[in-house]
Structures are given as C-alpha cells and as structure tokens.
PDB file of C-alpha atoms in Angstrom:
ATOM      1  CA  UNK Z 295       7.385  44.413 -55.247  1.00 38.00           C
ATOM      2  CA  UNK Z 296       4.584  46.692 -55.644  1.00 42.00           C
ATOM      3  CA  UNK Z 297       2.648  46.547 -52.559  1.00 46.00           C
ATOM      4  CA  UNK Z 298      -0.743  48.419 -54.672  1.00 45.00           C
ATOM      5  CA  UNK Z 299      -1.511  46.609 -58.361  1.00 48.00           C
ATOM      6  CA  UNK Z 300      -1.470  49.807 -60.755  1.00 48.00           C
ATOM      7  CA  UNK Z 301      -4.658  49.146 -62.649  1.00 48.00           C
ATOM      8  CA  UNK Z 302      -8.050  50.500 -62.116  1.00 47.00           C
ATOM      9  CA  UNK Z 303      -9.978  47.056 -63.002  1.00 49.00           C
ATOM     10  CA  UNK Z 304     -10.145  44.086 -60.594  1.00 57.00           C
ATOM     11  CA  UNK Z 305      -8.283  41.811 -62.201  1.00 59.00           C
ATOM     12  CA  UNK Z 306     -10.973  38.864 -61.108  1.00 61.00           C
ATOM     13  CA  UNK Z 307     -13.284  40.967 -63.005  1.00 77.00           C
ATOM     14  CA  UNK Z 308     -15.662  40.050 -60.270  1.00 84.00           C
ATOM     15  CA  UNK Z 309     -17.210  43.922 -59.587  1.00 90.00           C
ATOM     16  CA  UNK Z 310     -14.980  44.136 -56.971  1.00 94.00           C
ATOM     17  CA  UNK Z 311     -13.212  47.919 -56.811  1.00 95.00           C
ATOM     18  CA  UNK Z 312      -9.369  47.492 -57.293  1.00 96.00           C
ATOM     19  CA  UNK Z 313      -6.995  47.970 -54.642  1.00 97.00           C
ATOM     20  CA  UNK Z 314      -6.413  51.410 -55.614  1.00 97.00           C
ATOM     21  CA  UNK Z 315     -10.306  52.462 -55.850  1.00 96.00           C
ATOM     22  CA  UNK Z 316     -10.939  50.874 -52.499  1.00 97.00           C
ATOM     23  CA  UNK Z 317      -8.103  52.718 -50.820  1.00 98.00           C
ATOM     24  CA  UNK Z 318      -9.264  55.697 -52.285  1.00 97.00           C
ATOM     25  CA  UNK Z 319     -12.680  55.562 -51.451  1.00 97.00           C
ATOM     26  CA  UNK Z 320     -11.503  55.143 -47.967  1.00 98.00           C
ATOM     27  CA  UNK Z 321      -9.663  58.449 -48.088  1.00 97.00           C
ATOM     28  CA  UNK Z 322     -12.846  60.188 -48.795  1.00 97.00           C
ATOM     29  CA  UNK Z 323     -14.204  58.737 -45.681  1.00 98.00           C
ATOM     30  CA  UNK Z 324     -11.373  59.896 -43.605  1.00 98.00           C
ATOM     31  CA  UNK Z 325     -11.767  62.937 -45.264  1.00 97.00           C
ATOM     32  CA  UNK Z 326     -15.177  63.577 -43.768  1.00 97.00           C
ATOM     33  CA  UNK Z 327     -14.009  64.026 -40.222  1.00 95.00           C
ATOM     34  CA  UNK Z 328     -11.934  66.639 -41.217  1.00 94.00           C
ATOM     35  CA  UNK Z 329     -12.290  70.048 -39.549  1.00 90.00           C
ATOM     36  CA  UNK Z 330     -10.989  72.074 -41.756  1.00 87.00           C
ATOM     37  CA  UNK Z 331     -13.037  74.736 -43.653  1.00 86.00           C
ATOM     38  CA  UNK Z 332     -11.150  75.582 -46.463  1.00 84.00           C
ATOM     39  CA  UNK Z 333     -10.259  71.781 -47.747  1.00 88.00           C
ATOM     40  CA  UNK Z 334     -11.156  68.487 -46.359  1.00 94.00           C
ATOM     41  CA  UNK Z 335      -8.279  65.828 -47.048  1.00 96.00           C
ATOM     42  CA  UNK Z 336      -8.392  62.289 -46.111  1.00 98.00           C
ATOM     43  CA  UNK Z 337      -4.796  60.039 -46.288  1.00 98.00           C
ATOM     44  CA  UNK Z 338      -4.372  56.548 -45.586  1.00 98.00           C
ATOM     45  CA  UNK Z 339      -1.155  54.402 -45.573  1.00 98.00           C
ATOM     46  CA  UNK Z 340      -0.628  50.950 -46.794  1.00 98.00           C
ATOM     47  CA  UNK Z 341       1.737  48.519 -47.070  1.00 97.00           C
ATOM     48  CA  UNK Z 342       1.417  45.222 -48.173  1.00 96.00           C
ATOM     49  CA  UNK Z 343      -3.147  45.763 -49.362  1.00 97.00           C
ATOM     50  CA  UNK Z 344      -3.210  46.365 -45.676  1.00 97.00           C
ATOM     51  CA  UNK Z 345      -4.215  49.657 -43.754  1.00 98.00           C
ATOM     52  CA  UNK Z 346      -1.334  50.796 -41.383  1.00 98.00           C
ATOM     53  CA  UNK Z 347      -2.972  54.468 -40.435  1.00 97.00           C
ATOM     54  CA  UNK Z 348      -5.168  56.957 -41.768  1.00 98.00           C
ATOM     55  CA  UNK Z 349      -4.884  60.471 -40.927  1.00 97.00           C
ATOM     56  CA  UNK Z 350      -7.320  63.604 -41.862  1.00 96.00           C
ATOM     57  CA  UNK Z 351      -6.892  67.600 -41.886  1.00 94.00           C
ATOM     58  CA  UNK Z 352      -7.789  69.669 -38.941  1.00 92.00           C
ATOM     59  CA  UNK Z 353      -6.431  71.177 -34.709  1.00 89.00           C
ATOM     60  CA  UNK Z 354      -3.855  69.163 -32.894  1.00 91.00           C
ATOM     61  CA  UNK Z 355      -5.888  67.029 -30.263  1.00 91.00           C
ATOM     62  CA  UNK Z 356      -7.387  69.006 -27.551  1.00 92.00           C
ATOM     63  CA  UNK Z 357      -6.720  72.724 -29.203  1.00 90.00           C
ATOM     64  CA  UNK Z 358      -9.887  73.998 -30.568  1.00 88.00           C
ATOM     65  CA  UNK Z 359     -10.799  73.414 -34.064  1.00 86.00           C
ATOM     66  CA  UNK Z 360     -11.197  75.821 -37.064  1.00 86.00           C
ATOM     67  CA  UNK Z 361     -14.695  74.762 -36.979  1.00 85.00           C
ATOM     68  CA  UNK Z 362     -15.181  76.349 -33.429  1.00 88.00           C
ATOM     69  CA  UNK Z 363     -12.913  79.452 -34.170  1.00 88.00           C
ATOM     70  CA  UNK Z 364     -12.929  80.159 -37.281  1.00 87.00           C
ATOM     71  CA  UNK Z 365     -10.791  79.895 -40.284  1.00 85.00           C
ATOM     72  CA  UNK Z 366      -7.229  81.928 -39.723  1.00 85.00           C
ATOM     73  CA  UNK Z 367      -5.615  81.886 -43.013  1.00 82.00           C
ATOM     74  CA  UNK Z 368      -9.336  83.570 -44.115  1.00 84.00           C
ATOM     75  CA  UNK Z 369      -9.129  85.921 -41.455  1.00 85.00           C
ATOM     76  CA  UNK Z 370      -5.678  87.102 -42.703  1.00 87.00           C
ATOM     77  CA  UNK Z 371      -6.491  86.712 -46.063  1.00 85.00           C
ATOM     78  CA  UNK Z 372      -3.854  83.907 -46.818  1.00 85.00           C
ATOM     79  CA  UNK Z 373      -3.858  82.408 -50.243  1.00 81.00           C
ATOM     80  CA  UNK Z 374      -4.188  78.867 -50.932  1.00 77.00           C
ATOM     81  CA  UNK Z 375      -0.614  76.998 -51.068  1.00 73.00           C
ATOM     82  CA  UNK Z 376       1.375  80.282 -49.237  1.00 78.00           C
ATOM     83  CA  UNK Z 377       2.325  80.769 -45.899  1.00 79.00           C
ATOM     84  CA  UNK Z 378       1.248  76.926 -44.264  1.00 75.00           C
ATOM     85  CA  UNK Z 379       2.782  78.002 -40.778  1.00 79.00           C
ATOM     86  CA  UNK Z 380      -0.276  80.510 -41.023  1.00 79.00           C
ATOM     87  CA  UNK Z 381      -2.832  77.430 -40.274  1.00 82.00           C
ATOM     88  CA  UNK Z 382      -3.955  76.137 -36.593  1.00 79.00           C
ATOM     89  CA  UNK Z 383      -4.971  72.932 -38.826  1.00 84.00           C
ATOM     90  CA  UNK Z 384      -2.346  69.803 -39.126  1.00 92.00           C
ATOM     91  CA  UNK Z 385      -2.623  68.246 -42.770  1.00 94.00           C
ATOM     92  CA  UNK Z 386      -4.161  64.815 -43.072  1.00 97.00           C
ATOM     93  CA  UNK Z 387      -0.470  63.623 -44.700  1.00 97.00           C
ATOM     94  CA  UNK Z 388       1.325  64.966 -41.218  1.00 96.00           C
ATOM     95  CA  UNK Z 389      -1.283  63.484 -39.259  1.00 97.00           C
ATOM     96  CA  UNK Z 390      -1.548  60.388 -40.566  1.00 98.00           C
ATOM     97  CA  UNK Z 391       2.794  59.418 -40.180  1.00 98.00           C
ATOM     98  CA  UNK Z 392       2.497  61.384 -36.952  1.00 97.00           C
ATOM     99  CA  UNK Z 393      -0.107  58.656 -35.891  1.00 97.00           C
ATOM    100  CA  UNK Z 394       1.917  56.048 -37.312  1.00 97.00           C
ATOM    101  CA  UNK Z 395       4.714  57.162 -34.926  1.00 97.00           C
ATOM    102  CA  UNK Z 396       2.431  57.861 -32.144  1.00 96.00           C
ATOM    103  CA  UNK Z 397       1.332  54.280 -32.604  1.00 97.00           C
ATOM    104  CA  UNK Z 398       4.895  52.801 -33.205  1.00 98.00           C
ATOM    105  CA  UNK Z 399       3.620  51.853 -36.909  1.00 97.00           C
ATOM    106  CA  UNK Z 400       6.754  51.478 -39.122  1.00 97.00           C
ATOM    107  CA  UNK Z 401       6.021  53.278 -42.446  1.00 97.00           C
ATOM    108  CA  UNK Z 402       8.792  53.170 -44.274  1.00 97.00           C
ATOM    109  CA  UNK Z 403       8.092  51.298 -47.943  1.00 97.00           C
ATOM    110  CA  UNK Z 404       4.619  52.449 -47.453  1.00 98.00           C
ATOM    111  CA  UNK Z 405       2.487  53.360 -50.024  1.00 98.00           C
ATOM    112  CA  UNK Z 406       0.321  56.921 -49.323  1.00 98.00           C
ATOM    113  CA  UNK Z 407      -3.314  57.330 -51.101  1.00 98.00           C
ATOM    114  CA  UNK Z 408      -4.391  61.048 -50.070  1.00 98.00           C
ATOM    115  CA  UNK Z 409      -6.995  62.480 -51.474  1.00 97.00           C
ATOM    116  CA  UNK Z 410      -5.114  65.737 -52.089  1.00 96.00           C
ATOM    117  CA  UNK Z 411      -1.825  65.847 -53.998  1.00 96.00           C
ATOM    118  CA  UNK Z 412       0.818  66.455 -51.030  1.00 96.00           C
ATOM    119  CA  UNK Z 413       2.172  69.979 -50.312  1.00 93.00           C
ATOM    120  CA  UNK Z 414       5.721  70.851 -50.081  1.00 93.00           C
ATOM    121  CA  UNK Z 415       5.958  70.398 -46.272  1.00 94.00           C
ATOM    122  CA  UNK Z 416       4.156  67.638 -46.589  1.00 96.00           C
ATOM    123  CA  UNK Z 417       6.753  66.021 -49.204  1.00 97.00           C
ATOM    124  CA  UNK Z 418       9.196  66.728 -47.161  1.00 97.00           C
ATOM    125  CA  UNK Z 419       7.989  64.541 -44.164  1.00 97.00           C
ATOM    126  CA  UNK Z 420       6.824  61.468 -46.947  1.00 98.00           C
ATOM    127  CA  UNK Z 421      10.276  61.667 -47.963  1.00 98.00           C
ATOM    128  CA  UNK Z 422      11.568  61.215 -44.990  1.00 98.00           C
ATOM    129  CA  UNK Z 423       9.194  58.877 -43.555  1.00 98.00           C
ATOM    130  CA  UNK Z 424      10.175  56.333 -46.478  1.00 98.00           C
ATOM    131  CA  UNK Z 425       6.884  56.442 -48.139  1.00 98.00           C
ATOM    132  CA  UNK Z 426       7.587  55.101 -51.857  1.00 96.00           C
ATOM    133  CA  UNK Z 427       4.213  56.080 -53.487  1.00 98.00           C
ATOM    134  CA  UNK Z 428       1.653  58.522 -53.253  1.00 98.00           C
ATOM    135  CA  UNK Z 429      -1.719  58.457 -55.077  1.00 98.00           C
ATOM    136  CA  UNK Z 430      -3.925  61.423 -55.343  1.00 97.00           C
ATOM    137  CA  UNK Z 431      -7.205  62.220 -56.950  1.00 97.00           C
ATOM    138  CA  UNK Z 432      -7.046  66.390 -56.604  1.00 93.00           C
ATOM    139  CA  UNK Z 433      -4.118  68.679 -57.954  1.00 92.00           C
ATOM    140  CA  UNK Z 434      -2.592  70.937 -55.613  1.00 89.00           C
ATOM    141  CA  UNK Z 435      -0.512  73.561 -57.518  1.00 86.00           C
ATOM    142  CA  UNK Z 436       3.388  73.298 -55.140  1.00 89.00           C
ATOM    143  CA  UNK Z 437       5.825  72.667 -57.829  1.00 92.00           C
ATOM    144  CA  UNK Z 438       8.188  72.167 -55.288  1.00 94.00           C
ATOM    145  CA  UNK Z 439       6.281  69.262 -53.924  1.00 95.00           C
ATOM    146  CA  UNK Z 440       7.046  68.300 -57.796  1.00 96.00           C
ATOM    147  CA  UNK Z 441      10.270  68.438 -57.486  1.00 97.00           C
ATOM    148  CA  UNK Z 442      10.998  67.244 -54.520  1.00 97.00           C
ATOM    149  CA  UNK Z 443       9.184  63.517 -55.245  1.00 98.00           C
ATOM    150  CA  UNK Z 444      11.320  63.530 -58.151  1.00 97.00           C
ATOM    151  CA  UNK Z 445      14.683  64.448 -56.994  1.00 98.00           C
ATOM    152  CA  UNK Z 446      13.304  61.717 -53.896  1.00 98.00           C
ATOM    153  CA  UNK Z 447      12.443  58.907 -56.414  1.00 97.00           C
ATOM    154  CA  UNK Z 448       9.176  58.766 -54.934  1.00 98.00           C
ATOM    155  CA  UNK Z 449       6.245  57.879 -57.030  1.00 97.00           C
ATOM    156  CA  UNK Z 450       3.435  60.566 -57.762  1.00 97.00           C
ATOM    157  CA  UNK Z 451       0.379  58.838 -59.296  1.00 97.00           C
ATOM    158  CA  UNK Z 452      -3.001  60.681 -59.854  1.00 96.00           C
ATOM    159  CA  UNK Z 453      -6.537  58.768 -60.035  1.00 95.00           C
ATOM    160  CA  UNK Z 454      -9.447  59.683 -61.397  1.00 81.00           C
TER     161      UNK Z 454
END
C-alpha cells in the first residue's frame, strides 16, 4: 500500500495541499536550519501520512559549523557532486536515518521527501535503511545515485 497518494490535487478538493505538497513544504522548512553554505537540503521521512524524522544538511553536533569556519570544499576548490568525504557537513538524507536510529525510529518501508535528489552515498544508506520512495523537487546530477535506486527497486519521483 502506498503510504503517500501520488497526485498533486487533494482529492477532497477542499484547498487543502496534498500529502505530497505538504510533506514537501515541510522539507523546505527543515531546510532552513541548515548550515551549509553551498546547498541547503531539508529531508523528512514518513510512513503511514505520518512524520517519523526530519533531518537537514550541516556539522555533526557539537563540531563547529561551516557557517563559523568556512566552507572546505570552497577552500579546496571541490566541485559540486566530487569528492563528498571532502565536506565537514553531514547531508540532510544521512542525518535524518541517523536520527531515526539515534531515536530508535524504525524506517524501513518509509517513504523519503528531500528536497534535493539523493547523492550516491546517500543512496546507498536509503537503500539500506529500507526506504521505498524518495521524492525530490531539485536535480542533482550522480548517475550512480540513478542507478543504484534502480538496480534497488526504489522509487525516484520528482515534484514540481
């Protein structure tokens, strides 16, 4: 059963947002504590139209933020989507299972709404987490991300 109806129109037609625009307009929320300075990302995870975690970009807790220090990957001229390790930041799709787990939230089933398409390193631990769906409103150019949710069988589903 899908957890998230796939249409964009409340079905009640009662001006309501649907399930999907409400859980992304929450991501962009999320998104705005983000510390990051090159991308602010916002991910939440559902299961069942209810909030389990949400999770945003920036310093593992109580390790200065880029905000503070400055951005790393800019200092060492890294391009966008190479050389992740090269990042103090955590991404909003790590930090939202690893607060899941912190939290003893079982995720597996889950539906993800990020507000960012998911990186390859980031596929890798929504793979494994069991997270069965992932909507995104942005692009992010990994085609082994891609490949990965394919190979996985788990659904990739941009919003506007």
């Amino acid at each position: 059963m899908d957890p998230v109806p796939p249409d964009s129109v409340n079905a009640v037609g009662d001006g309501r947002p649907s399930w999907n625009e409400y859980f992304m307009a929450i991501t962009d929320l999320v998104a705005s504590r983000a510390t990051c300075l090159r991308r602010k990302v916002g991910a939440v995870l559902v299961k069942d139209k209810r909030i389990l975690c949400s999770g945003y970009n920036g310093a593992p807790s109580q390790i200065p933020h880029c905000i503070q220090t400055g951005c790393l990957r800019e200092q060492l001229k890294v391009p966008s989507g190479e050389k992740h390790e090269l990042c103090r930041g955590v991404h909003a799709e790590q930090n939202v299972i690893i607060q899941a787990a912190y939290h003893g939230i079982a995720v597996a089933g889950a539906t993800l709404y990020c507000t960012t398409q998911p990186c390859s390193i980031c596929a890798k631990m929504i793979i494994n987490a069991g997270i069965k769906k992932v909507y995104f409103k942005e692009g992010y150019d990994d085609p082994l991300s891609l490949e990965m949710f394919a190979q996985a069988g788990v659904e990739l589903i941009q919003l506007d």
